Protein backbone atom coordinates (compact mmCIF):
# COMPACT_ATOMS: atom_id res chain seq x y z
CA UNK A 1 0.00 0.00 0.00
CA UNK A 2 1.20 3.60 -0.49
CA UNK A 3 2.89 5.07 2.58
CA UNK A 4 1.17 8.39 1.86
CA UNK A 5 -2.32 7.83 0.49
CA UNK A 6 -2.13 10.23 -2.47
CA UNK A 7 1.40 9.27 -3.59
CA UNK A 8 1.75 5.66 -4.82
CA UNK A 9 5.44 6.04 -5.76
CA UNK A 10 6.56 4.93 -2.30
CA UNK A 11 4.79 1.75 -1.26
CA UNK A 12 5.07 -0.34 1.88
CA UNK A 13 4.94 -4.13 1.77
CA UNK A 14 5.12 -6.72 4.51
CA UNK A 15 7.37 -9.73 3.94
CA UNK A 16 4.29 -11.85 3.19
CA UNK A 17 3.21 -9.41 0.46
CA UNK A 18 6.50 -9.18 -1.42
CA UNK A 19 5.11 -11.55 -4.07
CA UNK A 20 2.63 -8.81 -5.01
CA UNK A 21 5.36 -6.30 -5.92
CA UNK A 22 5.54 -7.20 -9.68
CA UNK A 23 1.82 -6.50 -10.04
CA UNK A 24 2.14 -3.18 -8.21
CA UNK A 25 5.06 -2.14 -10.43
CA UNK A 26 3.02 -2.93 -13.54
CA UNK A 27 0.04 -0.91 -12.31
CA UNK A 28 2.30 2.01 -11.46
CA UNK A 29 4.03 1.94 -14.84
CA UNK A 30 7.46 2.29 -13.24
CA UNK A 31 10.60 1.62 -15.29
CA UNK A 32 13.04 1.91 -12.34
CA UNK A 33 12.35 0.49 -8.87
CA UNK A 34 14.28 0.49 -5.60
CA UNK A 35 13.40 -2.13 -2.98
CA UNK A 36 14.70 -1.09 0.44
CA UNK A 37 14.51 -2.70 3.85
CA UNK A 38 16.06 -2.79 7.28
CA UNK A 39 18.63 -5.56 7.96
CA UNK A 40 16.07 -7.79 9.69
CA UNK A 41 14.30 -8.21 6.33
CA UNK A 42 17.41 -7.92 4.17
CA UNK A 43 17.37 -11.44 2.72
CA UNK A 44 13.68 -11.14 1.82
CA UNK A 45 14.27 -7.75 0.16
CA UNK A 46 17.12 -9.16 -1.95
CA UNK A 47 14.92 -12.07 -3.01
CA UNK A 48 12.09 -9.67 -3.86
CA UNK A 49 14.43 -7.59 -6.02
CA UNK A 50 15.66 -10.70 -7.85
CA UNK A 51 12.11 -11.96 -8.33
CA UNK A 52 10.93 -8.60 -9.66
CA UNK A 53 13.85 -8.40 -12.11
CA UNK A 54 12.99 -11.85 -13.42
CA UNK A 55 9.23 -11.23 -13.61
CA UNK A 56 9.57 -7.77 -15.19
CA UNK A 57 12.79 -7.77 -17.27
CA UNK A 58 11.84 -4.40 -18.76
CA UNK A 59 12.13 -2.81 -15.30
CA UNK A 60 15.53 -1.81 -13.86
CA UNK A 61 15.73 -2.89 -10.20
CA UNK A 62 18.06 -1.87 -7.38
CA UNK A 63 17.88 -2.94 -3.75
CA UNK A 64 19.18 -1.42 -0.53
CA UNK A 65 19.48 -2.86 2.98
CA UNK A 66 20.06 0.00 5.43
CA UNK A 67 20.41 0.00 9.24
CA UNK A 68 17.90 2.77 9.84
CA UNK A 69 14.24 3.13 10.78
CA UNK A 70 11.37 2.15 8.51
CA UNK A 71 10.04 5.72 8.70
CA UNK A 72 13.45 6.97 7.53
CA UNK A 73 13.37 4.62 4.52
CA UNK A 74 9.92 5.78 3.44
CA UNK A 75 10.55 9.49 4.06
CA UNK A 76 13.92 9.32 2.30
CA UNK A 77 12.26 7.70 -0.69
CA UNK A 78 9.69 10.46 -1.07
CA UNK A 79 12.24 13.21 -0.55
CA UNK A 80 14.66 11.62 -3.03
CA UNK A 81 11.94 11.41 -5.67
CA UNK A 82 11.28 15.13 -5.30
CA UNK A 83 14.96 16.11 -5.40
CA UNK A 84 16.28 13.85 -8.17
CA UNK A 85 15.95 14.54 -11.87
CA UNK A 86 16.37 10.92 -13.02
CA UNK A 87 16.47 7.40 -11.59
CA UNK A 88 20.19 7.41 -10.77
CA UNK A 89 20.03 10.84 -9.14
CA UNK A 90 17.04 9.67 -7.10
CA UNK A 91 18.95 6.61 -5.89
CA UNK A 92 21.98 8.74 -5.02
CA UNK A 93 19.78 11.10 -3.00
CA UNK A 94 18.15 8.14 -1.28
CA UNK A 95 21.53 6.67 -0.32
CA UNK A 96 22.61 10.01 1.13
CA UNK A 97 19.38 10.54 3.06
CA UNK A 98 19.27 7.09 4.61
CA UNK A 99 22.80 7.42 5.99
CA UNK A 100 23.11 11.14 6.79
CA UNK A 101 19.67 11.85 8.28
CA UNK A 102 19.05 11.88 12.04
CA UNK A 103 16.95 8.76 12.54
CA UNK A 104 16.17 6.64 15.55
CA UNK A 105 13.50 5.34 17.89
CA UNK A 106 12.10 6.65 21.15
CA UNK A 107 11.65 3.73 23.54
CA UNK A 108 10.10 3.42 26.97
CA UNK A 109 12.81 0.92 27.97
CA UNK A 110 16.07 -0.51 26.59
CA UNK A 111 15.92 -3.76 28.58
CA UNK A 112 15.47 -5.86 25.44
CA UNK A 113 17.15 -3.56 22.94
CA UNK A 114 19.81 -5.36 20.88
CA UNK A 115 20.74 -2.93 18.09
CA UNK A 116 22.11 -0.41 18.84
CA UNK A 117 23.38 -2.17 21.95
CA UNK A 118 22.99 -0.14 25.17
CA UNK A 119 25.75 -0.13 27.76
CA UNK A 120 25.44 -1.59 31.25
CA UNK A 121 24.81 1.84 32.77
CA UNK A 122 21.92 2.44 30.39
CA UNK A 123 20.42 -0.92 31.33
CA UNK A 124 20.57 0.03 35.00
CA UNK A 125 18.94 3.39 34.30
CA UNK A 126 16.22 1.59 32.36
CA UNK A 127 15.21 -0.21 35.57
CA UNK A 128 14.39 3.08 37.29
CA UNK A 129 13.30 5.39 34.51
CA UNK A 130 11.40 5.52 31.24
CA UNK A 131 12.26 7.22 27.97
CA UNK A 132 15.32 6.46 25.86
CA UNK A 133 16.51 7.43 22.40
CA UNK A 134 18.15 4.77 20.21
CA UNK A 135 19.79 6.57 17.28
CA UNK A 136 20.54 4.57 14.14
CA UNK A 137 21.95 7.24 11.80
CA UNK A 138 24.17 9.10 11.22
CA UNK A 139 25.82 7.24 14.16
CA UNK A 140 24.40 4.49 16.35
CA UNK A 141 23.97 5.41 20.03
CA UNK A 142 21.64 5.02 23.00
CA UNK A 143 20.88 7.91 25.35
CA UNK A 144 18.20 9.92 27.12
CA UNK A 145 18.26 12.99 24.88
CA UNK A 146 17.59 13.66 21.21
CA UNK A 147 20.55 14.83 19.14
CA UNK A 148 19.95 18.11 17.33
CA UNK A 149 18.15 17.35 14.03
CA UNK A 150 19.15 19.17 10.81
CA UNK A 151 17.94 22.76 10.79
CA UNK A 152 14.93 23.46 8.58
CA UNK A 153 13.66 19.90 8.36
CA UNK A 154 10.79 18.76 10.62
CA UNK A 155 11.14 15.74 12.84
CA UNK A 156 8.85 13.09 11.32
CA UNK A 157 7.47 10.73 13.97
CA UNK A 158 5.78 7.42 13.21
CA UNK A 159 3.05 7.74 15.82
CA UNK A 160 -0.46 9.11 16.18
CA UNK A 161 -0.41 12.77 17.12
CA UNK A 162 -2.49 12.05 20.21
CA UNK A 163 -0.32 9.21 21.52
CA UNK A 164 1.98 9.24 24.54
CA UNK A 165 4.89 8.24 22.30
CA UNK A 166 4.38 11.25 20.05
CA UNK A 167 4.16 13.54 23.08
CA UNK A 168 7.42 12.11 24.42
CA UNK A 169 9.28 12.89 21.19
CA UNK A 170 7.77 16.39 21.09
CA UNK A 171 9.07 16.99 24.62
CA UNK A 172 12.58 15.96 23.58
CA UNK A 173 12.50 17.99 20.35
CA UNK A 174 12.24 21.33 22.15
CA UNK A 175 11.59 24.11 19.64
CA UNK A 176 12.15 21.84 16.64
CA UNK A 177 9.09 21.27 14.41
CA UNK A 178 7.53 17.82 14.85
CA UNK A 179 5.11 16.13 12.45
CA UNK A 180 3.13 12.90 12.79
CA UNK A 181 3.44 10.45 9.87
CA UNK A 182 1.93 6.98 9.28
CA UNK A 183 3.32 4.21 11.48
CA UNK A 184 5.37 1.58 9.65
CA UNK A 185 7.02 -0.65 12.23
CA UNK A 186 5.89 -2.65 15.25
CA UNK A 187 8.40 -1.00 17.56
CA UNK A 188 7.76 -3.33 20.49
CA UNK A 189 8.35 -6.39 18.32
CA UNK A 190 11.51 -4.91 16.78
CA UNK A 191 13.06 -3.40 19.90
CA UNK A 192 11.40 -5.09 22.85
CA UNK A 193 9.60 -1.99 24.11
CA UNK A 194 6.77 0.31 23.01
CA UNK A 195 7.97 3.44 21.27
CA UNK A 196 8.00 5.45 18.06
CA UNK A 197 10.35 5.78 15.11
CA UNK A 198 11.45 9.21 13.93
CA UNK A 199 13.64 10.89 11.33
CA UNK A 200 14.80 14.41 10.49
CA UNK A 201 15.97 14.34 6.89
CA UNK A 202 19.37 15.70 5.96
CA UNK A 203 19.62 18.30 3.18
CA UNK A 204 20.32 16.96 -0.30
CA UNK A 205 22.83 18.62 -2.61
CA UNK A 206 22.15 18.81 -6.34
CA UNK A 207 24.07 15.95 -8.05
CA UNK A 208 26.78 16.65 -10.58
CA UNK A 209 25.84 16.13 -14.21
CA UNK A 210 26.48 12.57 -15.34
CA UNK A 211 29.43 11.76 -17.59
CA UNK A 212 28.42 8.19 -18.45
CA UNK A 213 25.36 6.43 -19.88
CA UNK A 214 23.99 3.01 -19.00
CA UNK A 215 23.69 1.02 -22.27
CA UNK A 216 20.62 -0.81 -20.92
CA UNK A 217 18.37 1.75 -19.18
CA UNK A 218 19.99 4.88 -20.71
CA UNK A 219 20.39 6.58 -17.31
CA UNK A 220 23.02 9.32 -17.12
CA UNK A 221 25.38 8.93 -14.17
CA UNK A 222 28.92 9.24 -12.83
CA UNK A 223 29.31 5.63 -11.73
CA UNK A 224 31.36 3.02 -13.58
CA UNK A 225 28.59 0.44 -13.15
CA UNK A 226 24.86 1.17 -13.28
CA UNK A 227 23.30 0.50 -9.83
CA UNK A 228 20.12 -0.77 -11.50
CA UNK A 229 21.32 -2.81 -14.46
CA UNK A 230 24.75 -3.78 -13.07
CA UNK A 231 26.52 -3.27 -16.39
CA UNK A 232 29.45 -1.01 -17.27
CA UNK A 233 28.44 2.44 -18.40
CA UNK A 234 29.62 4.16 -21.57
CA UNK A 235 31.74 7.17 -20.71
CA UNK A 236 31.26 10.32 -22.77
CA UNK A 237 34.63 11.75 -23.69
CA UNK A 238 34.93 15.54 -23.34
CA UNK A 239 34.90 17.40 -26.64
CSV table of C-alpha atoms in Angstrom, one decimal:
chain,number,residue,atom,x,y,z
A,1,UNK,CA,0.0,0.0,0.0
A,2,UNK,CA,1.2,3.6,-0.5
A,3,UNK,CA,2.9,5.1,2.6
A,4,UNK,CA,1.2,8.4,1.9
A,5,UNK,CA,-2.3,7.8,0.5
A,6,UNK,CA,-2.1,10.2,-2.5
A,7,UNK,CA,1.4,9.3,-3.6
A,8,UNK,CA,1.8,5.7,-4.8
A,9,UNK,CA,5.4,6.0,-5.8
A,10,UNK,CA,6.6,4.9,-2.3
A,11,UNK,CA,4.8,1.8,-1.3
A,12,UNK,CA,5.1,-0.3,1.9
A,13,UNK,CA,4.9,-4.1,1.8
A,14,UNK,CA,5.1,-6.7,4.5
A,15,UNK,CA,7.4,-9.7,3.9
A,16,UNK,CA,4.3,-11.9,3.2
A,17,UNK,CA,3.2,-9.4,0.5
A,18,UNK,CA,6.5,-9.2,-1.4
A,19,UNK,CA,5.1,-11.6,-4.1
A,20,UNK,CA,2.6,-8.8,-5.0
A,21,UNK,CA,5.4,-6.3,-5.9
A,22,UNK,CA,5.5,-7.2,-9.7
A,23,UNK,CA,1.8,-6.5,-10.0
A,24,UNK,CA,2.1,-3.2,-8.2
A,25,UNK,CA,5.1,-2.1,-10.4
A,26,UNK,CA,3.0,-2.9,-13.5
A,27,UNK,CA,0.0,-0.9,-12.3
A,28,UNK,CA,2.3,2.0,-11.5
A,29,UNK,CA,4.0,1.9,-14.8
A,30,UNK,CA,7.5,2.3,-13.2
A,31,UNK,CA,10.6,1.6,-15.3
A,32,UNK,CA,13.0,1.9,-12.3
A,33,UNK,CA,12.4,0.5,-8.9
A,34,UNK,CA,14.3,0.5,-5.6
A,35,UNK,CA,13.4,-2.1,-3.0
A,36,UNK,CA,14.7,-1.1,0.4
A,37,UNK,CA,14.5,-2.7,3.8
A,38,UNK,CA,16.1,-2.8,7.3
A,39,UNK,CA,18.6,-5.6,8.0
A,40,UNK,CA,16.1,-7.8,9.7
A,41,UNK,CA,14.3,-8.2,6.3
A,42,UNK,CA,17.4,-7.9,4.2
A,43,UNK,CA,17.4,-11.4,2.7
A,44,UNK,CA,13.7,-11.1,1.8
A,45,UNK,CA,14.3,-7.8,0.2
A,46,UNK,CA,17.1,-9.2,-2.0
A,47,UNK,CA,14.9,-12.1,-3.0
A,48,UNK,CA,12.1,-9.7,-3.9
A,49,UNK,CA,14.4,-7.6,-6.0
A,50,UNK,CA,15.7,-10.7,-7.9
A,51,UNK,CA,12.1,-12.0,-8.3
A,52,UNK,CA,10.9,-8.6,-9.7
A,53,UNK,CA,13.8,-8.4,-12.1
A,54,UNK,CA,13.0,-11.9,-13.4
A,55,UNK,CA,9.2,-11.2,-13.6
A,56,UNK,CA,9.6,-7.8,-15.2
A,57,UNK,CA,12.8,-7.8,-17.3
A,58,UNK,CA,11.8,-4.4,-18.8
A,59,UNK,CA,12.1,-2.8,-15.3
A,60,UNK,CA,15.5,-1.8,-13.9
A,61,UNK,CA,15.7,-2.9,-10.2
A,62,UNK,CA,18.1,-1.9,-7.4
A,63,UNK,CA,17.9,-2.9,-3.8
A,64,UNK,CA,19.2,-1.4,-0.5
A,65,UNK,CA,19.5,-2.9,3.0
A,66,UNK,CA,20.1,0.0,5.4
A,67,UNK,CA,20.4,0.0,9.2
A,68,UNK,CA,17.9,2.8,9.8
A,69,UNK,CA,14.2,3.1,10.8
A,70,UNK,CA,11.4,2.1,8.5
A,71,UNK,CA,10.0,5.7,8.7
A,72,UNK,CA,13.5,7.0,7.5
A,73,UNK,CA,13.4,4.6,4.5
A,74,UNK,CA,9.9,5.8,3.4
A,75,UNK,CA,10.5,9.5,4.1
A,76,UNK,CA,13.9,9.3,2.3
A,77,UNK,CA,12.3,7.7,-0.7
A,78,UNK,CA,9.7,10.5,-1.1
A,79,UNK,CA,12.2,13.2,-0.6
A,80,UNK,CA,14.7,11.6,-3.0
A,81,UNK,CA,11.9,11.4,-5.7
A,82,UNK,CA,11.3,15.1,-5.3
A,83,UNK,CA,15.0,16.1,-5.4
A,84,UNK,CA,16.3,13.9,-8.2
A,85,UNK,CA,16.0,14.5,-11.9
A,86,UNK,CA,16.4,10.9,-13.0
A,87,UNK,CA,16.5,7.4,-11.6
A,88,UNK,CA,20.2,7.4,-10.8
A,89,UNK,CA,20.0,10.8,-9.1
A,90,UNK,CA,17.0,9.7,-7.1
A,91,UNK,CA,19.0,6.6,-5.9
A,92,UNK,CA,22.0,8.7,-5.0
A,93,UNK,CA,19.8,11.1,-3.0
A,94,UNK,CA,18.1,8.1,-1.3
A,95,UNK,CA,21.5,6.7,-0.3
A,96,UNK,CA,22.6,10.0,1.1
A,97,UNK,CA,19.4,10.5,3.1
A,98,UNK,CA,19.3,7.1,4.6
A,99,UNK,CA,22.8,7.4,6.0
A,100,UNK,CA,23.1,11.1,6.8
A,101,UNK,CA,19.7,11.8,8.3
A,102,UNK,CA,19.1,11.9,12.0
A,103,UNK,CA,16.9,8.8,12.5
A,104,UNK,CA,16.2,6.6,15.5
A,105,UNK,CA,13.5,5.3,17.9
A,106,UNK,CA,12.1,6.7,21.1
A,107,UNK,CA,11.6,3.7,23.5
A,108,UNK,CA,10.1,3.4,27.0
A,109,UNK,CA,12.8,0.9,28.0
A,110,UNK,CA,16.1,-0.5,26.6
A,111,UNK,CA,15.9,-3.8,28.6
A,112,UNK,CA,15.5,-5.9,25.4
A,113,UNK,CA,17.1,-3.6,22.9
A,114,UNK,CA,19.8,-5.4,20.9
A,115,UNK,CA,20.7,-2.9,18.1
A,116,UNK,CA,22.1,-0.4,18.8
A,117,UNK,CA,23.4,-2.2,22.0
A,118,UNK,CA,23.0,-0.1,25.2
A,119,UNK,CA,25.7,-0.1,27.8
A,120,UNK,CA,25.4,-1.6,31.3
A,121,UNK,CA,24.8,1.8,32.8
A,122,UNK,CA,21.9,2.4,30.4
A,123,UNK,CA,20.4,-0.9,31.3
A,124,UNK,CA,20.6,0.0,35.0
A,125,UNK,CA,18.9,3.4,34.3
A,126,UNK,CA,16.2,1.6,32.4
A,127,UNK,CA,15.2,-0.2,35.6
A,128,UNK,CA,14.4,3.1,37.3
A,129,UNK,CA,13.3,5.4,34.5
A,130,UNK,CA,11.4,5.5,31.2
A,131,UNK,CA,12.3,7.2,28.0
A,132,UNK,CA,15.3,6.5,25.9
A,133,UNK,CA,16.5,7.4,22.4
A,134,UNK,CA,18.2,4.8,20.2
A,135,UNK,CA,19.8,6.6,17.3
A,136,UNK,CA,20.5,4.6,14.1
A,137,UNK,CA,22.0,7.2,11.8
A,138,UNK,CA,24.2,9.1,11.2
A,139,UNK,CA,25.8,7.2,14.2
A,140,UNK,CA,24.4,4.5,16.4
A,141,UNK,CA,24.0,5.4,20.0
A,142,UNK,CA,21.6,5.0,23.0
A,143,UNK,CA,20.9,7.9,25.4
A,144,UNK,CA,18.2,9.9,27.1
A,145,UNK,CA,18.3,13.0,24.9
A,146,UNK,CA,17.6,13.7,21.2
A,147,UNK,CA,20.5,14.8,19.1
A,148,UNK,CA,19.9,18.1,17.3
A,149,UNK,CA,18.2,17.4,14.0
A,150,UNK,CA,19.1,19.2,10.8
A,151,UNK,CA,17.9,22.8,10.8
A,152,UNK,CA,14.9,23.5,8.6
A,153,UNK,CA,13.7,19.9,8.4
A,154,UNK,CA,10.8,18.8,10.6
A,155,UNK,CA,11.1,15.7,12.8
A,156,UNK,CA,8.9,13.1,11.3
A,157,UNK,CA,7.5,10.7,14.0
A,158,UNK,CA,5.8,7.4,13.2
A,159,UNK,CA,3.0,7.7,15.8
A,160,UNK,CA,-0.5,9.1,16.2
A,161,UNK,CA,-0.4,12.8,17.1
A,162,UNK,CA,-2.5,12.0,20.2
A,163,UNK,CA,-0.3,9.2,21.5
A,164,UNK,CA,2.0,9.2,24.5
A,165,UNK,CA,4.9,8.2,22.3
A,166,UNK,CA,4.4,11.3,20.0
A,167,UNK,CA,4.2,13.5,23.1
A,168,UNK,CA,7.4,12.1,24.4
A,169,UNK,CA,9.3,12.9,21.2
A,170,UNK,CA,7.8,16.4,21.1
A,171,UNK,CA,9.1,17.0,24.6
A,172,UNK,CA,12.6,16.0,23.6
A,173,UNK,CA,12.5,18.0,20.3
A,174,UNK,CA,12.2,21.3,22.2
A,175,UNK,CA,11.6,24.1,19.6
A,176,UNK,CA,12.1,21.8,16.6
A,177,UNK,CA,9.1,21.3,14.4
A,178,UNK,CA,7.5,17.8,14.8
A,179,UNK,CA,5.1,16.1,12.5
A,180,UNK,CA,3.1,12.9,12.8
A,181,UNK,CA,3.4,10.4,9.9
A,182,UNK,CA,1.9,7.0,9.3
A,183,UNK,CA,3.3,4.2,11.5
A,184,UNK,CA,5.4,1.6,9.7
A,185,UNK,CA,7.0,-0.7,12.2
A,186,UNK,CA,5.9,-2.6,15.2
A,187,UNK,CA,8.4,-1.0,17.6
A,188,UNK,CA,7.8,-3.3,20.5
A,189,UNK,CA,8.4,-6.4,18.3
A,190,UNK,CA,11.5,-4.9,16.8
A,191,UNK,CA,13.1,-3.4,19.9
A,192,UNK,CA,11.4,-5.1,22.9
A,193,UNK,CA,9.6,-2.0,24.1
A,194,UNK,CA,6.8,0.3,23.0
A,195,UNK,CA,8.0,3.4,21.3
A,196,UNK,CA,8.0,5.4,18.1
A,197,UNK,CA,10.3,5.8,15.1
A,198,UNK,CA,11.4,9.2,13.9
A,199,UNK,CA,13.6,10.9,11.3
A,200,UNK,CA,14.8,14.4,10.5
A,201,UNK,CA,16.0,14.3,6.9
A,202,UNK,CA,19.4,15.7,6.0
A,203,UNK,CA,19.6,18.3,3.2
A,204,UNK,CA,20.3,17.0,-0.3
A,205,UNK,CA,22.8,18.6,-2.6
A,206,UNK,CA,22.2,18.8,-6.3
A,207,UNK,CA,24.1,15.9,-8.0
A,208,UNK,CA,26.8,16.6,-10.6
A,209,UNK,CA,25.8,16.1,-14.2
A,210,UNK,CA,26.5,12.6,-15.3
A,211,UNK,CA,29.4,11.8,-17.6
A,212,UNK,CA,28.4,8.2,-18.5
A,213,UNK,CA,25.4,6.4,-19.9
A,214,UNK,CA,24.0,3.0,-19.0
A,215,UNK,CA,23.7,1.0,-22.3
A,216,UNK,CA,20.6,-0.8,-20.9
A,217,UNK,CA,18.4,1.8,-19.2
A,218,UNK,CA,20.0,4.9,-20.7
A,219,UNK,CA,20.4,6.6,-17.3
A,220,UNK,CA,23.0,9.3,-17.1
A,221,UNK,CA,25.4,8.9,-14.2
A,222,UNK,CA,28.9,9.2,-12.8
A,223,UNK,CA,29.3,5.6,-11.7
A,224,UNK,CA,31.4,3.0,-13.6
A,225,UNK,CA,28.6,0.4,-13.1
A,226,UNK,CA,24.9,1.2,-13.3
A,227,UNK,CA,23.3,0.5,-9.8
A,228,UNK,CA,20.1,-0.8,-11.5
A,229,UNK,CA,21.3,-2.8,-14.5
A,230,UNK,CA,24.7,-3.8,-13.1
A,231,UNK,CA,26.5,-3.3,-16.4
A,232,UNK,CA,29.5,-1.0,-17.3
A,233,UNK,CA,28.4,2.4,-18.4
A,234,UNK,CA,29.6,4.2,-21.6
A,235,UNK,CA,31.7,7.2,-20.7
A,236,UNK,CA,31.3,10.3,-22.8
A,237,UNK,CA,34.6,11.8,-23.7
A,238,UNK,CA,34.9,15.5,-23.3
A,239,UNK,CA,34.9,17.4,-26.6
